[in-house]
Short mmCIF file of C-alpha atoms in Angstrom, two decimals:
data_model
loop_
_atom_site.label_atom_id
_atom_site.label_comp_id
_atom_site.label_asym_id
_atom_site.label_seq_id
_atom_site.Cartn_x
_atom_site.Cartn_y
_atom_site.Cartn_z
CA UNK A 1089 121.29 178.57 96.51
CA UNK A 1090 119.92 181.65 98.23
CA UNK A 1091 117.62 179.57 100.52
CA UNK A 1092 120.51 177.18 101.26
CA UNK A 1093 122.73 180.07 102.15
CA UNK A 1094 120.09 181.50 104.49
CA UNK A 1095 119.82 178.20 106.33
CA UNK A 1096 123.57 177.99 106.84
CA UNK A 1097 124.02 181.60 107.94
CA UNK A 1098 121.11 181.28 110.40
CA UNK A 1099 122.69 178.07 111.79
CA UNK A 1100 126.11 179.67 112.24
CA UNK A 1101 124.60 182.81 113.90
CA UNK A 1102 122.73 180.48 116.27
CA UNK A 1103 126.00 178.76 117.29
CA UNK A 1104 127.45 182.11 118.22
CA UNK A 1105 124.31 183.07 120.16
CA UNK A 1106 124.65 179.87 122.16
CA UNK A 1107 128.26 180.86 122.98
CA UNK A 1108 126.98 184.16 124.41
CA UNK A 1109 124.31 182.27 126.42
CA UNK A 1110 126.85 179.95 127.80
CA UNK A 1111 129.19 182.81 128.88
CA UNK A 1112 126.50 184.13 131.18
CA UNK A 1113 126.12 180.67 132.91
CA UNK A 1114 129.70 179.44 133.21
CA UNK A 1115 130.77 181.22 136.48
CA UNK A 1116 132.90 178.46 138.04
CA UNK A 1117 135.49 175.85 136.94
CA UNK A 1118 132.92 173.07 137.19
CA UNK A 1119 130.34 175.00 135.09
CA UNK A 1120 132.95 175.98 132.48
CA UNK A 1121 134.65 172.56 132.05
CA UNK A 1122 131.89 169.99 132.81
CA UNK A 1123 128.69 172.01 132.61
CA UNK A 1124 128.30 171.81 136.42
CA UNK A 1125 127.84 168.07 136.27
CA UNK A 1126 124.12 168.71 135.75
CA UNK A 1127 123.08 167.05 132.47
CA UNK A 1128 120.01 164.92 132.45
CA UNK A 1129 119.46 161.84 130.31
CA UNK A 1130 118.14 163.44 127.13
CA UNK A 1131 120.64 166.23 126.85
CA UNK A 1132 123.48 163.90 127.88
CA UNK A 1133 122.46 161.32 125.22
CA UNK A 1134 122.21 164.04 122.49
CA UNK A 1135 125.52 165.76 123.25
CA UNK A 1136 127.42 162.44 123.61
CA UNK A 1137 126.21 161.27 120.28
CA UNK A 1138 127.06 164.64 118.75
CA UNK A 1139 130.67 164.60 119.84
CA UNK A 1140 131.47 161.07 118.70
CA UNK A 1141 129.79 161.40 115.32
CA UNK A 1142 131.94 163.98 113.55
CA UNK A 1143 132.98 164.67 110.02
CA UNK A 1144 134.80 161.36 109.72
CA UNK A 1145 131.62 159.53 110.71
CA UNK A 1146 129.46 161.50 108.33
CA UNK A 1147 131.48 162.35 105.22
CA UNK A 1148 133.96 159.50 105.82
CA UNK A 1149 131.17 157.06 106.65
CA UNK A 1150 129.41 157.78 103.45
CA UNK A 1151 132.73 157.47 101.55
CA UNK A 1152 133.38 153.96 103.05
CA UNK A 1153 129.83 152.98 101.98
CA UNK A 1154 130.59 154.25 98.47
CA UNK A 1155 133.82 152.18 98.41
CA UNK A 1156 132.80 148.98 100.24
CA UNK A 1157 128.97 148.98 100.46
CA UNK A 1158 127.18 148.12 103.67
CA UNK A 1159 130.35 146.84 105.34
CA UNK A 1160 131.62 150.39 105.16
CA UNK A 1161 129.57 150.96 108.31
CA UNK A 1162 132.18 149.16 110.39
CA UNK A 1163 134.24 152.19 111.26
CA UNK A 1164 131.36 154.16 112.77
CA UNK A 1165 129.88 150.91 114.12
CA UNK A 1166 133.10 150.44 116.08
CA UNK A 1167 132.69 153.86 117.53
CA UNK A 1168 129.17 152.96 118.68
CA UNK A 1169 130.43 149.74 120.18
CA UNK A 1170 133.09 151.61 122.15
CA UNK A 1171 130.49 154.10 123.43
CA UNK A 1172 128.21 151.19 124.50
CA UNK A 1173 131.13 149.43 126.29
CA UNK A 1174 132.08 152.66 128.00
CA UNK A 1175 128.55 153.39 129.09
CA UNK A 1176 127.68 149.92 130.36
CA UNK A 1177 130.89 148.89 131.98
CA UNK A 1178 132.83 152.07 133.10
CA UNK A 1179 130.85 155.31 132.84
CA UNK A 1180 129.10 155.07 136.21
CA UNK A 1181 132.40 154.65 138.03
CA UNK A 1182 134.02 157.36 135.96
CA UNK A 1183 131.19 159.81 136.68
CA UNK A 1184 131.45 159.11 140.44
CA UNK A 1185 135.15 160.10 140.51
CA UNK A 1186 134.15 163.77 139.99
CA UNK A 1187 137.44 164.63 138.28
CA UNK A 1188 138.14 166.83 135.22
CA UNK A 1189 140.63 164.80 133.13
CA UNK A 1190 141.81 161.30 132.52
CA UNK A 1191 145.17 162.24 134.02
CA UNK A 1192 143.35 163.32 137.20
CA UNK A 1193 141.88 159.75 137.34
CA UNK A 1194 145.39 158.23 136.95
CA UNK A 1195 146.80 160.43 139.74
CA UNK A 1196 143.93 159.49 141.96
CA UNK A 1197 144.22 155.76 141.27
CA UNK A 1198 148.06 155.51 141.46
CA UNK A 1199 148.89 158.19 143.99
CA UNK A 1200 150.20 160.90 141.76
CA UNK A 1201 153.18 161.27 139.43
CA UNK A 1202 151.48 159.71 136.41
CA UNK A 1203 149.56 162.87 135.30
CA UNK A 1204 152.07 164.95 133.40
CA UNK A 1205 153.43 162.21 131.06
CA UNK A 1206 149.96 160.82 130.38
CA UNK A 1207 148.68 164.46 129.97
CA UNK A 1208 151.23 165.07 127.15
CA UNK A 1209 150.01 161.91 125.32
CA UNK A 1210 146.36 162.93 125.75
CA UNK A 1211 147.11 166.48 124.74
CA UNK A 1212 148.74 165.35 121.49
CA UNK A 1213 145.76 163.20 120.74
CA UNK A 1214 143.11 165.88 121.41
CA UNK A 1215 145.19 168.41 119.46
CA UNK A 1216 145.28 166.25 116.36
CA UNK A 1217 141.60 165.38 116.72
CA UNK A 1218 140.71 169.06 116.82
CA UNK A 1219 143.00 169.79 113.87
CA UNK A 1220 141.56 167.04 111.64
CA UNK A 1221 138.00 168.18 112.45
CA UNK A 1222 138.95 171.77 111.58
CA UNK A 1223 140.39 170.77 108.28
CA UNK A 1224 137.01 169.31 107.32
CA UNK A 1225 135.55 172.81 107.19
CA UNK A 1226 137.45 173.33 103.94
CA UNK A 1227 135.41 170.59 102.21
CA UNK A 1228 132.04 171.84 103.44
CA UNK A 1229 132.57 175.54 102.83
CA UNK A 1230 133.98 174.72 99.36
CA UNK A 1231 130.68 173.08 98.49
CA UNK A 1232 128.70 175.90 100.06
CA UNK A 1233 130.46 179.06 99.10
CA UNK A 1234 133.38 178.01 96.80
CA UNK A 1235 135.87 179.49 99.34
CA UNK A 1236 139.60 178.96 99.34
CA UNK A 1237 140.87 176.29 101.71
CA UNK A 1238 142.55 178.69 104.17
CA UNK A 1239 139.58 181.02 104.29
CA UNK A 1240 137.20 178.08 104.90
CA UNK A 1241 139.29 176.74 107.77
CA UNK A 1242 139.63 180.18 109.39
CA UNK A 1243 135.83 180.83 109.06
CA UNK A 1244 134.75 177.53 110.53
CA UNK A 1245 137.54 177.36 113.15
CA UNK A 1246 136.86 180.90 114.32
CA UNK A 1247 133.16 180.30 114.98
CA UNK A 1248 133.96 177.13 117.00
CA UNK A 1249 136.80 178.85 118.99
CA UNK A 1250 134.50 181.80 119.65
CA UNK A 1251 131.50 179.94 121.14
CA UNK A 1252 133.81 177.49 123.00
CA UNK A 1253 135.93 180.23 124.52
CA UNK A 1254 132.90 182.34 125.51
CA UNK A 1255 130.91 179.66 127.39
CA UNK A 1256 133.06 176.57 127.74
CA UNK A 1257 131.14 173.30 128.13
CA UNK A 1258 127.76 175.01 128.59
CA UNK A 1259 128.07 176.63 125.19
CA UNK A 1260 129.38 173.38 123.63
CA UNK A 1261 126.53 171.40 125.27
CA UNK A 1262 123.79 173.61 123.98
CA UNK A 1263 125.29 173.83 120.49
CA UNK A 1264 125.92 170.09 120.43
CA UNK A 1265 122.21 169.43 121.25
CA UNK A 1266 121.20 171.68 118.34
CA UNK A 1267 123.77 169.89 116.14
CA UNK A 1268 122.42 166.52 117.20
CA UNK A 1269 118.86 167.49 116.10
CA UNK A 1270 120.18 168.95 112.82
CA UNK A 1271 122.16 165.77 112.07
CA UNK A 1272 119.25 163.48 112.91
CA UNK A 1273 116.87 165.44 110.63
CA UNK A 1274 119.42 166.11 107.80
CA UNK A 1275 121.05 162.72 107.55
CA UNK A 1276 118.68 160.13 108.94
CA UNK A 1277 115.28 161.58 108.07
CA UNK A 1278 116.09 163.40 104.75
CA UNK A 1279 119.24 162.30 103.09
CA UNK A 1280 118.86 158.56 103.71
CA UNK A 1281 115.44 157.99 102.24
CA UNK A 1282 116.04 160.50 99.36
CA UNK A 1283 119.25 158.75 98.42
CA UNK A 1284 117.70 155.29 98.42
CA UNK A 1285 114.71 156.57 96.28
CA UNK A 1286 117.06 158.35 93.81
CA UNK A 1287 119.15 155.18 93.45
CA UNK A 1288 115.95 153.17 92.45
CA UNK A 1289 115.37 151.44 95.77
CA UNK A 1290 117.24 148.49 97.30
CA UNK A 1291 116.28 146.12 94.42
CA UNK A 1292 117.95 148.38 91.88
CA UNK A 1293 120.93 148.91 94.12
CA UNK A 1294 121.52 145.14 94.46
CA UNK A 1295 121.11 144.73 90.70
CA UNK A 1296 123.61 147.40 89.86
CA UNK A 1297 126.40 146.58 92.30
CA UNK A 1298 128.55 143.52 93.05
CA UNK A 1299 127.37 141.16 95.75
CA UNK A 1300 130.36 142.14 97.91
CA UNK A 1301 128.63 145.52 98.55
CA UNK A 1302 125.92 143.71 100.49
CA UNK A 1303 128.12 141.35 102.51
CA UNK A 1304 128.55 142.35 106.18
CA UNK A 1305 132.19 141.49 106.24
CA UNK A 1306 133.15 142.71 102.72
CA UNK A 1307 135.49 145.36 103.97
CA UNK A 1308 137.79 142.61 105.36
CA UNK A 1309 138.31 140.92 108.73
CA UNK A 1310 141.67 142.56 109.43
CA UNK A 1311 140.23 146.07 108.72
CA UNK A 1312 137.32 145.40 111.00
CA UNK A 1313 139.66 144.15 113.81
CA UNK A 1314 141.78 147.30 113.42
CA UNK A 1315 138.68 149.53 113.57
CA UNK A 1316 137.58 147.84 116.81
CA UNK A 1317 141.06 148.03 118.32
CA UNK A 1318 141.56 151.75 117.47
CA UNK A 1319 138.03 153.19 117.63
CA UNK A 1320 136.25 150.99 120.11
CA UNK A 1321 139.01 151.05 122.61
CA UNK A 1322 139.78 154.72 121.85
CA UNK A 1323 136.22 155.52 122.95
CA UNK A 1324 136.99 154.03 126.36
CA UNK A 1325 139.90 156.37 127.14
CA UNK A 1326 139.69 159.59 125.19
CA UNK A 1327 139.60 162.91 127.19
CA UNK A 1328 137.01 164.28 124.82
CA UNK A 1329 134.68 161.39 125.64
CA UNK A 1330 135.46 161.30 129.37
CA UNK A 1331 134.88 165.05 129.72
CA UNK A 1332 131.31 164.42 128.50
CA UNK A 1333 130.83 161.57 130.99
CA UNK A 1334 131.85 164.10 133.73
CA UNK A 1335 128.83 166.27 132.71
CA UNK A 1336 126.32 163.65 133.72
CA UNK A 1337 124.09 164.54 136.74
CA UNK A 1338 124.27 161.09 138.16
CA UNK A 1339 126.04 157.72 137.39
CA UNK A 1340 122.71 156.36 136.12
CA UNK A 1341 122.46 159.16 133.61
CA UNK A 1342 125.96 158.37 132.43
CA UNK A 1343 125.11 154.61 132.05
CA UNK A 1344 121.73 154.77 130.42
CA UNK A 1345 122.19 158.07 128.49
CA UNK A 1346 125.41 156.75 127.05
CA UNK A 1347 123.75 153.50 126.07
CA UNK A 1348 121.09 155.35 124.13
CA UNK A 1349 123.82 157.43 122.38
CA UNK A 1350 125.80 154.24 121.53
CA UNK A 1351 122.71 152.64 119.99
CA UNK A 1352 122.10 155.88 117.99
CA UNK A 1353 125.63 155.63 116.58
CA UNK A 1354 125.00 152.12 115.33
CA UNK A 1355 121.89 153.35 113.40
CA UNK A 1356 123.98 156.33 112.06
CA UNK A 1357 126.70 153.98 110.88
CA UNK A 1358 124.31 151.91 108.83
CA UNK A 1359 122.64 155.02 107.42
CA UNK A 1360 125.97 156.37 106.16
CA UNK A 1361 126.83 153.14 104.56
CA UNK A 1362 123.50 152.95 102.74
CA UNK A 1363 123.77 156.53 101.52
CA UNK A 1364 127.27 155.76 100.17
CA UNK A 1365 126.03 152.62 98.43
CA UNK A 1366 123.24 154.57 96.79
CA UNK A 1367 125.75 157.22 95.70
CA UNK A 1368 127.83 154.43 94.08
CA UNK A 1369 124.78 153.51 91.93
CA UNK A 1370 124.20 157.06 90.86
CA UNK A 1371 127.84 158.22 90.47
CA UNK A 1372 129.91 155.08 89.80
CA UNK A 1373 133.18 156.91 88.71
CA UNK A 1374 133.78 159.64 91.32
CA UNK A 1375 137.48 160.54 91.61
CA UNK A 1376 137.41 160.11 95.37
CA UNK A 1377 135.08 158.11 97.65
CA UNK A 1378 134.96 161.07 100.10
CA UNK A 1379 133.30 163.11 97.38
CA UNK A 1380 130.24 160.98 97.53
CA UNK A 1381 128.49 162.93 100.34
CA UNK A 1382 128.98 166.39 98.82
CA UNK A 1383 128.10 165.12 95.30
CA UNK A 1384 124.79 163.49 96.23
CA UNK A 1385 123.77 166.49 98.43
CA UNK A 1386 124.66 169.03 95.77
CA UNK A 1387 123.04 167.25 92.77
CA UNK A 1388 120.06 165.34 94.13
CA UNK A 1389 118.50 167.45 96.93
CA UNK A 1390 116.02 170.30 96.51
CA UNK A 1391 116.94 173.78 97.71
CA UNK A 1392 116.36 174.36 101.42
CA UNK A 1393 116.75 170.57 102.09
CA UNK A 1394 120.17 170.85 100.58
CA UNK A 1395 121.02 173.64 102.95
CA UNK A 1396 119.73 171.61 105.93
CA UNK A 1397 121.76 168.62 105.05
CA UNK A 1398 124.92 170.57 104.56
CA UNK A 1399 124.18 172.20 107.91
CA UNK A 1400 124.05 168.60 109.29
CA UNK A 1401 127.52 167.93 107.88
CA UNK A 1402 128.74 171.22 109.39
CA UNK A 1403 127.14 170.24 112.68
CA UNK A 1404 128.86 166.94 112.67
CA UNK A 1405 132.24 168.61 112.19
CA UNK A 1406 131.68 171.41 114.71
CA UNK A 1407 130.51 169.09 117.45
CA UNK A 1408 133.72 166.97 117.25
CA UNK A 1409 135.89 170.00 116.80
CA UNK A 1410 134.55 171.94 119.82
CA UNK A 1411 134.60 168.82 122.04
CA UNK A 1412 138.22 168.10 121.05
CA UNK A 1413 139.17 171.72 121.53
CA UNK A 1414 137.85 172.00 125.11
CA UNK A 1415 139.49 168.64 125.97
CA UNK A 1416 142.82 169.82 124.52
CA UNK A 1417 142.70 173.07 126.46
CA UNK A 1418 141.68 171.32 129.67
CA UNK A 1419 144.54 168.84 129.47
CA UNK A 1420 147.01 171.57 128.55
CA UNK A 1421 146.02 173.80 131.49
CA UNK A 1422 145.17 171.33 134.22
CA UNK A 1423 147.43 168.36 133.50
CA UNK A 1424 150.49 170.06 131.98
CA UNK A 1425 150.82 173.76 132.66
CA UNK A 1426 149.49 173.80 136.22
CA UNK A 1427 151.55 170.83 137.36
CA UNK A 1428 154.72 172.04 135.73
CA UNK A 1429 154.31 175.37 137.57
CA UNK A 1430 153.66 173.40 140.88
CA UNK A 1431 150.09 174.71 141.25
CA UNK A 1432 147.51 172.84 143.27
CA UNK A 1433 144.53 171.33 141.55
CA UNK A 1434 142.17 173.74 143.35
CA UNK A 1435 142.30 177.56 143.12
CA UNK A 1436 140.51 179.57 145.80
CA UNK A 1437 139.23 181.93 143.11
CA UNK A 1438 136.87 180.07 140.74
CA UNK A 1439 136.55 183.13 138.59
CA UNK A 1440 140.34 183.23 137.98
CA UNK A 1441 140.13 179.47 137.05
CA UNK A 1442 137.45 180.25 134.45
CA UNK A 1443 139.51 183.04 132.92
CA UNK A 1444 142.58 180.71 132.86
CA UNK A 1445 140.72 177.91 131.14
CA UNK A 1446 139.04 180.37 128.72
CA UNK A 1447 142.48 181.71 127.79
CA UNK A 1448 143.80 178.20 127.17
CA UNK A 1449 140.81 177.45 124.84
CA UNK A 1450 141.66 180.61 122.89
CA UNK A 1451 145.38 179.79 122.63
CA UNK A 1452 144.70 176.17 121.71
CA UNK A 1453 142.07 177.25 119.17
CA UNK A 1454 144.42 179.59 117.38
CA UNK A 1455 147.13 176.81 117.36
CA UNK A 1456 144.56 174.38 115.95
CA UNK A 1457 143.62 176.76 113.08
CA UNK A 1458 147.24 177.44 112.22
CA UNK A 1459 148.20 173.70 112.20
CA UNK A 1460 145.07 172.87 110.12
CA UNK A 1461 146.11 175.39 107.57
CA UNK A 1462 149.63 173.94 107.32
CA UNK A 1463 148.63 170.29 107.42
CA UNK A 1464 147.56 168.35 104.35
CA UNK A 1465 147.37 164.69 105.27
CA UNK A 1466 144.40 164.36 107.61
CA UNK A 1467 144.39 160.52 107.72
CA UNK A 1468 148.00 160.23 108.80
CA UNK A 1469 147.59 162.86 111.52
CA UNK A 1470 144.50 161.10 112.97
CA UNK A 1471 146.21 157.74 112.74
CA UNK A 1472 149.17 158.97 114.75
CA UNK A 1473 146.86 160.46 117.34
CA UNK A 1474 144.84 157.21 117.88
CA UNK A 1475 147.91 154.96 117.77
CA UNK A 1476 149.51 157.02 120.54
CA UNK A 1477 146.33 157.14 122.56
CA UNK A 1478 145.60 153.40 122.38
CA UNK A 1479 149.21 152.29 122.47
CA UNK A 1480 150.21 154.52 125.36
CA UNK A 1481 147.19 155.03 127.57
CA UNK A 1482 144.69 152.10 127.22
CA UNK A 1483 146.59 149.64 129.47
CA UNK A 1484 147.29 151.98 132.39
CA UNK A 1485 143.66 153.35 132.37
CA UNK A 1486 141.88 150.03 132.13
CA UNK A 1487 144.50 148.48 134.34
CA UNK A 1488 143.81 151.03 137.00
CA UNK A 1489 140.05 150.39 136.74
CA UNK A 1490 140.30 146.56 136.66
CA UNK A 1491 143.55 145.43 138.38
CA UNK A 1492 144.22 146.33 141.96
CA UNK A 1493 147.95 145.24 141.77
CA UNK A 1494 148.82 147.91 139.14
CA UNK A 1495 151.31 150.52 140.41
CA UNK A 1496 152.36 154.00 139.39
CA UNK A 1497 155.68 152.64 138.22
CA UNK A 1498 153.83 150.12 136.04
CA UNK A 1499 151.61 152.87 134.65
CA UNK A 1500 154.50 155.14 133.80
CA UNK A 1501 156.33 152.19 132.13
CA UNK A 1502 153.22 151.26 130.05
CA UNK A 1503 152.78 154.91 128.89
CA UNK A 1504 156.48 155.24 128.03
CA UNK A 1505 157.12 151.84 126.42
CA UNK A 1506 153.77 151.82 124.55
CA UNK A 1507 154.20 155.29 123.27
CA UNK A 1508 157.79 154.78 122.17
CA UNK A 1509 157.02 151.41 120.60
CA UNK A 1510 154.14 152.92 118.57
CA UNK A 1511 156.33 155.72 117.31
CA UNK A 1512 159.21 153.33 116.38
CA UNK A 1513 156.91 150.87 114.70
CA UNK A 1514 155.19 153.65 112.71
CA UNK A 1515 158.61 154.69 111.46
CA UNK A 1516 159.44 151.07 110.58
CA UNK A 1517 156.18 149.88 109.07
CA UNK A 1518 154.62 153.14 107.95
CA UNK A 1519 152.08 155.43 109.69
CA UNK A 1520 149.05 153.76 108.14
CA UNK A 1521 150.23 150.15 109.01
CA UNK A 1522 148.24 148.03 111.45
CA UNK A 1523 151.39 146.61 113.20
CA UNK A 1524 152.25 149.70 115.28
CA UNK A 1525 149.07 149.69 117.33
CA UNK A 1526 149.10 145.83 117.66
CA UNK A 1527 152.62 145.49 118.88
CA UNK A 1528 152.69 148.80 120.79
CA UNK A 1529 149.64 147.70 122.81
CA UNK A 1530 151.26 144.35 123.59
CA UNK A 1531 154.50 146.11 124.65
CA UNK A 1532 152.53 148.49 126.89
CA UNK A 1533 150.66 145.53 128.51
CA UNK A 1534 153.90 143.58 129.14
CA UNK A 1535 155.56 146.67 130.66
CA UNK A 1536 152.57 147.39 132.89
CA UNK A 1537 152.29 143.84 134.27
CA UNK A 1538 155.98 143.16 134.74
CA UNK A 1539 156.91 146.50 136.36
CA UNK A 1540 153.81 146.44 138.54
CA UNK A 1541 154.72 143.01 139.91
CA UNK A 1542 158.27 144.05 140.44
CA UNK A 1543 157.44 147.15 142.48
CA UNK A 1544 155.74 147.71 145.75
CA UNK A 1545 151.91 147.64 145.70
CA UNK A 1546 150.06 150.96 145.71
CA UNK A 1547 149.73 152.34 149.20
CA UNK A 1548 146.63 151.02 150.98
CA UNK A 1549 145.51 154.53 151.89
CA UNK A 1550 145.65 155.60 148.23
CA UNK A 1551 143.61 152.47 147.19
CA UNK A 1552 141.07 153.12 150.01
CA UNK A 1553 140.57 156.79 148.86
CA UNK A 1554 140.30 155.54 145.23
CA UNK A 1555 137.59 152.92 146.13
CA UNK A 1556 135.70 155.51 148.14
CA UNK A 1557 135.61 157.89 145.21
CA UNK A 1558 134.67 155.09 142.81
CA UNK A 1559 131.72 154.23 145.01
CA UNK A 1560 130.69 157.81 145.27
CA UNK A 1561 131.14 157.85 149.07
CA UNK A 1562 133.72 160.72 149.08
CA UNK A 1563 133.12 163.81 147.02
CA UNK A 1564 135.72 166.52 146.15
CA UNK A 1565 135.29 169.87 147.81
CA UNK A 1566 134.27 171.68 144.66
CA UNK A 1567 131.37 169.38 143.93
CA UNK A 1568 127.87 170.46 145.17
CA UNK A 1569 126.12 168.03 147.46
CA UNK A 1570 123.48 165.87 145.92
CA UNK A 1571 120.72 167.80 147.51
CA UNK A 1572 121.92 171.01 145.98
CA UNK A 1573 121.83 169.71 142.35
CA UNK A 1574 118.94 170.99 140.28
CA UNK A 1575 116.26 168.65 138.96
CA UNK A 1576 115.28 168.67 135.35
CA UNK A 1577 117.19 167.80 132.19
CA UNK A 1578 120.01 170.21 132.13
CA UNK A 1579 119.70 173.89 133.00
CA UNK A 1580 119.52 175.20 136.63
CA UNK A 1581 116.41 177.20 137.47
CA UNK A 1582 118.45 180.38 137.80
CA UNK A 1583 119.61 180.05 134.22
CA UNK A 1584 116.16 179.95 132.72
CA UNK A 1585 115.24 183.55 133.31
#
């Protein structure tokens, strides 16, 4: 295992080095939170794919393949579909807004007063997403070093908090690009073909497993529908995803770069399901489907390759964890704390804003590690987060983008009614039931439409300002002019030397 340990240690040291590099570049709020809105198509595509494909997509995706066969790809497939929909239909408009958070967009569209309530819901979602990603370190470090659960969570979480706090989005962007390459090589180019060969090829896999393992809808129509409702629509509105859209250099980068990332997710989904199916042939009686990834890596891969593939799993977890952490801190600082204190959105001292956001990443990071240590049921926590996100925020966000008649009162009603309905229905039906998100979403839609129609339309000046920002005709003061933006894929010229 010495070679494998060396690969992992070098990888972790590289992540910390990227944090130090990012700290030297992140000198303003824009640089720290959205990488200066400078990412070109290749880096944007890689980092977007990295954040949406986390531990659940890698370890969980293989586990679903182990349990259901090829149809186990549907969860990650739904994520890819959501990213494609966001990129094709909404990302260009979102990028042109030049805001920092989803709540900023709601305030801009509805004329204020929607940000704090929506910020609380978004903060809860990003916090739970960061927590569940952090818990996954326990599984990976247990395979690598046989560490106790608490030590593994503290080790992995500390590394992510360190490089995220140091350099903000620049550090996370560079580390995510490295993680994207590691995942591609480790999972798609190494583990996938090795697993299929070790299982005897597709002919042997078909002979050894029931035919349901090779049916595209074998996992069940209701399950697929729920995946699409939660994950596809969740991709459209999550702060962690939007914050990556804000890093795009142009709206075209956001649209086409996101489309490439979404297509990559579809391939990754199928790869995970095939690996899980192969693991079912080799290890038909594992105690848990989620053990399939670690088992096949530990028992079937040669040294060195094993370390690289485990680094790929670690990369998947770290990319989601760091993206959720900076999103959580951004919402907590900009949408909740600043507004509760009555501060304006813009501070004259950019350096102070960087320090403030850096402090919030550190505080949220410590909180995430502490909650991850105390929490056991990851699935329930993530389900609560996505149910609140979709049930409370999907309607006012998409309504604001698509329906001119929507009002701030309708948006607030949708967030409140949808959120309370989801919470009540989870108490009545159970956290893992499908009904809470179904009925909560319908309640949110009804409240949004009815209250919007019963209240005065949004002020014409607010809508005119909104349309101008959507069209890119009116840029906020802190955004550099188009002519001042650097060419190239990501890094300004001054940052290269």
